Structures are given as structure tokens and as C-alpha cells.
Coordinates of C-alpha atoms in Angstrom, one line a residue:
M1 CA 29.3 101.1 58.2
T2 CA 31.1 102.1 61.4
T3 CA 29.2 104.5 63.5
R4 CA 30.7 107.5 65.3
R5 CA 30.2 105.8 68.7
E6 CA 31.9 102.6 67.4
W7 CA 34.8 104.7 66.0
L8 CA 35.3 106.5 69.2
T9 CA 35.1 103.3 71.2
T10 CA 37.7 101.6 68.9
T11 CA 40.0 104.7 68.9
A12 CA 39.8 104.9 72.7
G13 CA 40.7 101.2 72.9
I14 CA 43.7 101.6 70.6
A15 CA 44.9 104.6 72.6
G16 CA 44.4 102.8 75.8
A17 CA 46.3 99.8 74.5
G18 CA 49.1 102.1 73.5
L19 CA 49.3 103.7 76.9
L20 CA 49.2 100.2 78.5
T21 CA 52.0 99.1 76.2
A22 CA 54.1 102.2 77.1
A23 CA 53.3 101.6 80.8
N24 CA 54.3 98.0 80.5
A25 CA 57.5 98.9 78.8
Q26 CA 58.4 101.5 81.5
A27 CA 57.6 98.9 84.2
Q28 CA 59.9 96.4 82.5
E29 CA 62.7 98.9 82.3
E30 CA 62.2 99.7 86.0
K31 CA 62.4 96.0 86.8
K32 CA 65.6 95.7 84.8
E33 CA 67.1 98.6 86.7
Q34 CA 66.0 97.2 90.0
A35 CA 67.4 93.8 89.1
A36 CA 70.7 95.4 88.1
A37 CA 70.8 97.3 91.3
G38 CA 70.3 94.1 93.3
K39 CA 72.5 91.9 91.2
V40 CA 75.9 90.6 92.3
F41 CA 78.2 90.6 89.3
R42 CA 80.5 87.6 89.1
I43 CA 83.9 88.7 87.7
G44 CA 86.5 86.5 86.0
V45 CA 90.1 87.7 86.2
I46 CA 92.7 87.0 83.5
S47 CA 96.4 87.8 84.0
A48 CA 98.3 88.5 80.8
S49 CA 101.9 87.4 80.1
I50 CA 104.9 89.4 79.2
E51 CA 105.8 87.9 75.8
G52 CA 104.9 84.4 77.2
K53 CA 106.5 84.9 80.6
P54 CA 103.9 84.9 83.4
Q55 CA 103.4 87.8 85.8
R56 CA 103.4 85.9 89.1
T57 CA 102.1 88.8 91.2
N58 CA 100.6 90.9 88.5
G59 CA 99.8 94.2 90.2
H60 CA 97.0 95.0 87.8
T61 CA 95.1 91.9 89.1
W62 CA 96.3 91.7 92.7
H63 CA 95.9 95.4 93.4
F64 CA 93.4 96.7 90.9
C65 CA 90.8 93.9 91.4
H66 CA 90.7 93.9 95.1
P67 CA 87.7 96.4 95.3
F68 CA 85.5 93.8 93.6
H69 CA 85.9 91.2 96.3
P70 CA 84.6 91.2 99.9
Q71 CA 87.6 89.4 101.5
V72 CA 91.4 89.4 101.1
N73 CA 93.6 86.9 102.9
Q74 CA 96.1 89.2 104.4
D75 CA 98.3 86.3 105.5
V76 CA 98.8 85.3 101.9
I77 CA 99.4 89.0 101.0
K78 CA 102.2 89.2 103.6
K79 CA 103.8 86.0 102.4
T80 CA 103.6 86.7 98.7
L81 CA 103.8 90.4 97.9
D82 CA 106.6 93.0 98.5
P83 CA 106.7 94.9 101.7
G84 CA 105.3 98.1 100.1
S85 CA 102.3 96.2 98.7
V86 CA 101.7 94.5 102.1
R87 CA 101.7 98.0 103.7
V88 CA 99.3 99.4 101.1
F89 CA 96.8 96.5 101.5
E90 CA 96.8 97.0 105.3
Q91 CA 96.9 100.8 105.6
F92 CA 94.8 101.8 102.5
F93 CA 93.2 99.1 100.4
R94 CA 91.4 97.2 103.1
N95 CA 91.5 99.9 105.9
P96 CA 87.9 101.1 106.5
A97 CA 89.4 104.5 107.6
N98 CA 91.0 105.1 104.2
N99 CA 88.9 103.2 101.6
F100 CA 86.6 106.1 100.8
D101 CA 83.6 104.2 102.3
L102 CA 83.2 102.4 99.0
M103 CA 85.7 99.5 98.9
P104 CA 84.9 96.6 98.7
F105 CA 82.0 97.1 96.4
P106 CA 78.7 95.5 97.7
N107 CA 77.5 94.1 94.3
T108 CA 80.7 92.4 92.9
R109 CA 82.6 89.2 93.5
L110 CA 85.7 87.7 92.0
T111 CA 84.7 84.2 91.2
Q112 CA 87.3 82.8 88.8
V113 CA 90.9 83.4 87.7
Y114 CA 92.7 82.3 84.7
D115 CA 96.5 82.3 84.0
A116 CA 98.3 80.3 81.4
D117 CA 100.6 79.5 84.2
R118 CA 98.3 77.5 86.6
P119 CA 100.5 77.9 89.7
C120 CA 100.2 81.7 89.4
A121 CA 96.4 81.4 89.2
E122 CA 96.4 79.1 92.2
L123 CA 98.4 81.6 94.2
Y124 CA 96.0 84.4 93.3
A125 CA 93.0 82.3 94.2
S126 CA 94.5 81.6 97.7
A127 CA 94.6 85.4 98.4
F128 CA 91.0 86.0 97.5
P129 CA 88.8 83.4 99.3
G130 CA 86.1 81.8 97.2
V131 CA 87.9 82.4 93.8
A132 CA 88.3 79.2 91.7
V133 CA 91.0 78.5 89.2
A134 CA 89.5 78.3 85.7
D135 CA 90.7 75.3 83.6
S136 CA 90.1 77.3 80.4
L137 CA 88.9 80.6 79.1
E138 CA 86.1 79.0 77.3
K139 CA 84.8 77.4 80.4
M140 CA 85.3 80.5 82.5
V141 CA 83.2 82.8 80.3
Q142 CA 80.2 80.5 80.7
E143 CA 80.3 81.0 84.5
V144 CA 80.9 84.7 84.9
D145 CA 79.1 88.0 84.2
A146 CA 82.1 90.1 83.3
V147 CA 85.9 89.8 82.7
W148 CA 88.9 91.9 83.8
L149 CA 92.1 91.4 81.8
G150 CA 95.0 92.8 83.8
D151 CA 98.5 93.5 82.5
A152 CA 101.1 95.3 84.6
S153 CA 104.1 95.4 82.2
G154 CA 103.2 93.5 79.1
T155 CA 102.9 94.7 75.5
G156 CA 99.4 93.6 74.8
S157 CA 100.5 91.0 72.3
D158 CA 98.4 88.2 73.9
H159 CA 95.3 90.4 74.7
Y160 CA 93.2 89.4 71.7
D161 CA 93.6 85.7 72.3
L162 CA 92.9 86.1 76.0
I163 CA 89.8 88.3 75.7
A164 CA 88.2 87.0 72.5
P165 CA 86.2 84.2 74.2
A166 CA 84.6 86.7 76.6
L167 CA 83.8 89.2 73.8
E168 CA 82.4 86.5 71.6
K169 CA 80.1 85.6 74.6
G170 CA 79.0 89.3 74.7
L171 CA 80.4 89.8 78.2
P172 CA 81.4 93.3 79.4
C173 CA 85.2 93.4 79.6
F174 CA 88.1 95.5 80.9
V175 CA 91.2 95.2 78.8
D176 CA 94.3 96.7 80.3
K177 CA 96.6 99.1 78.4
P178 CA 98.2 98.7 76.0
I179 CA 95.0 97.2 74.8
G180 CA 96.6 96.0 71.6
K181 CA 100.3 95.8 70.8
T182 CA 99.7 97.6 67.5
V183 CA 97.1 99.8 65.9
A184 CA 95.7 96.8 64.0
G185 CA 95.7 94.8 67.2
T186 CA 93.7 97.4 69.1
R187 CA 91.3 97.8 66.2
K188 CA 90.8 94.0 66.1
I189 CA 89.7 93.9 69.7
L190 CA 87.4 96.9 69.3
E191 CA 85.7 95.5 66.2
L192 CA 85.2 92.1 68.0
A193 CA 83.5 93.8 70.9
K194 CA 81.3 95.8 68.6
K195 CA 80.4 92.7 66.5
H196 CA 79.1 90.9 69.6
N197 CA 77.7 94.0 71.4
A198 CA 80.1 93.4 74.3
K199 CA 80.7 96.5 76.4
L200 CA 84.4 97.3 76.6
M201 CA 86.5 99.5 78.8
S202 CA 90.2 100.3 78.5
S203 CA 92.0 103.0 80.4
S204 CA 95.2 104.2 82.1
L205 CA 95.1 104.8 85.8
F206 CA 96.0 108.4 85.2
R207 CA 92.5 109.1 83.8
H208 CA 91.1 108.5 87.3
Q209 CA 93.3 110.7 89.5
W210 CA 92.0 113.1 92.0
G211 CA 93.5 116.0 90.1
T212 CA 92.2 114.8 86.8
A213 CA 88.6 115.1 88.0
E214 CA 89.2 118.6 89.2
A215 CA 90.8 119.6 85.9
L216 CA 87.8 118.3 84.0
R217 CA 85.5 120.3 86.3
L218 CA 87.5 123.5 85.7
K219 CA 87.4 122.8 82.0
N220 CA 83.6 122.3 81.9
N221 CA 82.6 125.2 84.0
K222 CA 85.1 127.6 82.5
E223 CA 85.7 129.2 86.0
F224 CA 89.2 130.2 84.9
G225 CA 88.5 130.6 81.2
E226 CA 89.1 128.3 78.3
M227 CA 91.7 125.5 78.5
Q228 CA 94.9 126.6 76.6
F229 CA 97.1 123.5 76.7
V230 CA 98.1 120.4 78.6
Q231 CA 101.5 119.1 79.7
A232 CA 101.3 115.5 80.9
C233 CA 104.5 114.0 82.4
Q234 CA 105.7 110.6 83.5
A235 CA 108.8 110.1 85.6
G236 CA 111.1 107.1 85.2
G237 CA 113.8 106.5 82.7
W238 CA 112.7 106.5 79.0
T239 CA 113.5 103.7 76.6
L240 CA 111.9 103.1 73.3
P241 CA 110.5 99.6 74.3
S242 CA 109.1 101.1 77.6
W243 CA 107.4 103.9 75.6
F244 CA 104.9 101.4 74.2
I245 CA 103.9 100.4 77.7
Y246 CA 104.4 103.4 80.1
G247 CA 104.2 106.1 77.5
Q248 CA 100.5 105.1 77.4
H249 CA 100.0 106.9 80.7
P250 CA 100.7 110.5 79.8
V251 CA 99.1 110.0 76.4
W252 CA 96.0 108.7 78.0
M253 CA 96.0 111.8 80.3
V254 CA 96.1 114.1 77.3
E255 CA 93.3 112.2 75.6
T256 CA 91.2 112.4 78.7
L257 CA 91.7 116.2 79.2
C258 CA 91.8 117.4 75.6
G259 CA 89.5 114.9 74.0
P260 CA 90.1 113.2 70.6
G261 CA 91.3 114.9 67.5
V262 CA 95.1 114.6 67.5
E263 CA 96.3 115.2 64.0
S264 CA 100.1 114.7 64.2
V265 CA 102.9 113.8 66.6
S266 CA 106.6 114.8 66.8
M267 CA 108.8 113.1 69.3
Y268 CA 112.4 113.8 70.4
A269 CA 114.5 111.7 72.9
R270 CA 117.8 112.3 74.6
E271 CA 119.4 110.1 77.3
N272 CA 116.6 109.0 79.7
A273 CA 113.9 111.4 78.6
C274 CA 111.6 111.9 75.6
H275 CA 109.3 114.7 74.7
A276 CA 106.3 114.4 72.3
L277 CA 104.3 117.2 70.8
L278 CA 100.7 116.4 69.9
T279 CA 99.2 118.8 67.4
Y280 CA 95.5 119.4 66.6
P281 CA 94.0 121.1 63.6
D282 CA 91.7 123.3 65.7
R283 CA 93.5 124.0 69.1
N284 CA 96.8 124.5 70.8
P285 CA 99.2 121.5 71.0
A286 CA 99.6 119.3 74.0
E287 CA 102.9 118.1 75.5
V288 CA 103.9 114.6 76.7
W289 CA 107.1 114.0 78.7
Y290 CA 108.4 110.6 79.7
G291 CA 111.4 110.5 81.9
R292 CA 111.2 114.2 83.0
P293 CA 114.1 114.3 85.5
D294 CA 112.7 117.0 87.8
I295 CA 109.7 114.9 88.9
V296 CA 111.6 111.9 90.2
G297 CA 109.8 110.7 93.3
L298 CA 106.4 112.1 92.2
Y299 CA 105.8 109.3 89.6
C300 CA 103.9 111.7 87.4
E301 CA 102.8 115.3 87.1
T302 CA 100.2 117.0 84.9
S303 CA 99.6 120.8 84.3
V304 CA 96.5 122.2 82.6
H305 CA 96.9 125.8 81.6
F306 CA 93.7 127.9 81.6
Q307 CA 93.4 131.5 80.6
K308 CA 93.5 132.7 84.2
K309 CA 95.1 129.8 86.1
K310 CA 97.4 126.8 85.9
H311 CA 96.2 123.7 87.6
T312 CA 99.0 121.2 88.5
W313 CA 98.8 117.9 90.3
T314 CA 100.4 114.6 91.0
P315 CA 98.6 111.3 92.0
A316 CA 99.0 112.3 95.7
I317 CA 96.2 113.6 97.8
D318 CA 97.5 116.3 100.2
G319 CA 101.0 114.9 99.6
N320 CA 100.1 111.3 100.4
Y321 CA 100.9 109.3 97.3
W322 CA 99.5 106.0 98.6
L323 CA 96.1 107.6 99.5
G324 CA 96.0 109.1 96.0
H325 CA 97.0 105.8 94.4
S326 CA 94.3 104.0 96.3
Y327 CA 91.8 106.6 95.2
Q328 CA 92.7 106.4 91.5
M329 CA 92.7 102.6 91.5
M330 CA 89.3 102.5 93.2
Q331 CA 87.9 105.1 90.8
M332 CA 89.0 103.0 87.8
A333 CA 87.5 99.8 89.2
N334 CA 84.3 101.8 90.0
A335 CA 84.1 103.0 86.4
F336 CA 84.1 99.4 85.3
R337 CA 81.4 98.6 87.9
R338 CA 79.2 101.4 86.6
M339 CA 79.6 100.0 83.1
L340 CA 78.3 96.7 84.4
E341 CA 75.3 98.4 86.1
T342 CA 74.4 100.8 83.2
G343 CA 75.7 99.2 80.1
I344 CA 77.3 102.5 79.2
E345 CA 81.0 102.4 78.1
P346 CA 83.0 105.1 79.9
V347 CA 85.5 105.7 77.0
P348 CA 84.5 105.8 73.3
H349 CA 86.2 103.3 71.1
A350 CA 87.6 106.1 68.9
E351 CA 89.5 107.5 71.8
I352 CA 90.9 104.1 72.8
L353 CA 92.2 103.6 69.2
E354 CA 93.6 107.2 69.0
V355 CA 95.8 106.5 72.1
T356 CA 97.4 103.5 70.4
A357 CA 97.8 105.5 67.2
I358 CA 99.6 108.4 69.1
I359 CA 102.0 105.9 70.7
H360 CA 103.0 104.5 67.3
A361 CA 103.0 107.8 65.5
A362 CA 105.5 109.1 68.1
A363 CA 107.8 106.1 67.7
K364 CA 107.7 106.5 63.9
S365 CA 108.5 110.2 64.3
L366 CA 111.5 109.4 66.6
N367 CA 112.9 107.0 64.0
E368 CA 112.5 109.6 61.3
K369 CA 114.4 112.5 62.9
S370 CA 111.4 113.9 64.8
R371 CA 109.4 114.4 61.7
L372 CA 105.8 115.5 62.3
V373 CA 103.9 112.2 61.7
T374 CA 100.1 112.3 61.1
L375 CA 98.0 109.7 62.8
A376 CA 96.6 108.8 59.4
E377 CA 100.0 107.3 58.5
V378 CA 99.8 104.7 61.3
M379 CA 96.0 104.1 61.0
E380 CA 96.4 102.5 57.6

């Protein structure tokens, strides 16, 4: 029979073992955090094609990935890129006075690049010292810690095939917009990431603008009352094919500011402009313009209407577009870096899928005399 003394001794031992286990677990977590903080993440870059045609100087890999790498060969930049890009690299991207004291990131490196067109990959590697050209995606994913799939003007039709090896390996990935050419294509990528517990990020650059962060702050602290509605506008001439690529930007802006929950979309187009109305079951609608003629030269403009104030902004910071562009690009890259460090995805999968659904519901509406099309119709 167990005595009281023996019982107390045993109980104390079990409790002590439990505390020790908890302490060990906490110590292991702290070690993991410290290791992540000290880790240098090796990033593999993939350049998508435009329906099979290579993007020789894909801005979403040449521009957007530069914060991840410690060095850029400015001589190659000068020989290869357009004069505007050369100026941006010199005056903003790699200028210590204008890089927000953050670029390049201290714990990332571009180590490999893959392009179905090997000469394009070799050209890219020459601009970022130390980057190797990958012979295959399957080989690359064995030698990197994360993958960035960039696509400046493509439709997303090749994204699944390009990113699948990395997702199947469980690597954290960025997949550029449009993440999938169709709703089914986007869902296929999201489901593959979930199946292999691969962290995934997809986003428009508009989500990371200086003014967007301020709008979200005003929304959260209710300084000027509740948010009433959002008008997100993209400049440039509208066409139906371009809607599936560049229409993503203002739609992403609405999704970022209003959150998920769009029920229906109605779109109307005339000449070089289109207007889409996004309706919700529980709040005021939001507006999307693409090709709004009065904002030519601003690239885009967004207005958030609160009860007591309207907050309007463009990508520029104090009127300087390129400073603002550098900021939003750095912020998007930094959001990916934070995902590598924390394992927390910055955008829920449901929101990524909803953006694709809005784009296709709008196109369906346009083809059906601006009928109000529910997202459920294109989700099937």
C-alpha cells in the first residue's frame, strides 16, 4: 500500500517532470526563434512566361527581388535595363539615403534563378553576384529555403507547373498575381500548398503602399468614425484581356481595406475605362475603376471614406512617385521575409481566392450586360 509520504514524493516528481518538460519545450522554442533570427534564407527566383514567351527583364524579379540580395552589379543594370529602371536602382533601390535603412535585408540571399529560357536566367544571374542558374526546378528546390515566383505581365497560366515542385517540398513561396489564370487554377495552387503545409504568399503591390497602411490605421482606431466605402482606381487604358492582369491591383486594394465577404459584382466598360461595383451582404459597396482618365500620370489613386473624413492617396510619398514605389516594393518583399521568419502567412487563402473570383465575376458581368453576378457563380 502506498504511504502518504510515498504518494507526495511521487506526485512531486510527476509535477516536477511536467514543469521540466514545459521548461524544455519553452527552451526549444526559444532556440528555434534564435536560430530563425540568425538564419540566412536562401531564396530561389523563378520568372514566369507570358503564354510561353519569356520575360527577358521581368520587373517582378529584377526589381522586386533586389532587397533580398546584398549586391547588385550596377554595370549590368545600366547595360540591360531601360533608363528609368537604371535611375531607380541608382537613386532609390540601392541608395543608402533612400532605402529606408532596411534594404538590402541582412538575413536573405538570392542563390538560384530559374527561367525556361536559359539565356534570360543567365542574364539575371550576372546582375546579382553569387546567383547560380538552376538546371531544373526539381534541383533548385533541393538547394533553397524559399521560392519567389515573379510575373510582370503574364496571366498566371504557367504558375502551377512552376511552383508545384517547391510547394511539394514544403517550401515557403511567393506566387505573383494573378496567382492562377482561373478560379480553379488559383484553388489548385492553394490546395497544394495546404496539403504540403507550405507557407504561401500572394499579393498586389498596392496592398503595401504608404497610404494603405495609414488607411488601415484609421480604420482600426476609428479616429474618424467607421469606414463607409472604398474607391480603388487604376490608371491606364482598359481592355478585357488586361483586366485579368492589371485589374487585380484595384481589386486587391479593396480586399485589403474592406476585408473578405464580397457577394456580387457588376461591371460596365466604355472606351478605355471600366467600372466595377462590388457588393456585400452586410456593408456598403466598394468601387473599382480601371482606366479612370483623370488620374493619368498618378498610376493609381485610392479613396477611403470615413464618417468624418476622406483619406485619398497615390503610391507617391510627398509627391515623389519613385520613393513611394521603392517603399511599397520593399514592404511587399519584407512581408515575405517576415513569413520566412515567423511561418505566419500574411494573407489568408480565402482572400487570395476571393480576389480571383471577383476578377472573373466582373468579366462575366460585362459579358452579360452588367448583370450583378454572385461570386458563387464563378466559384463552382
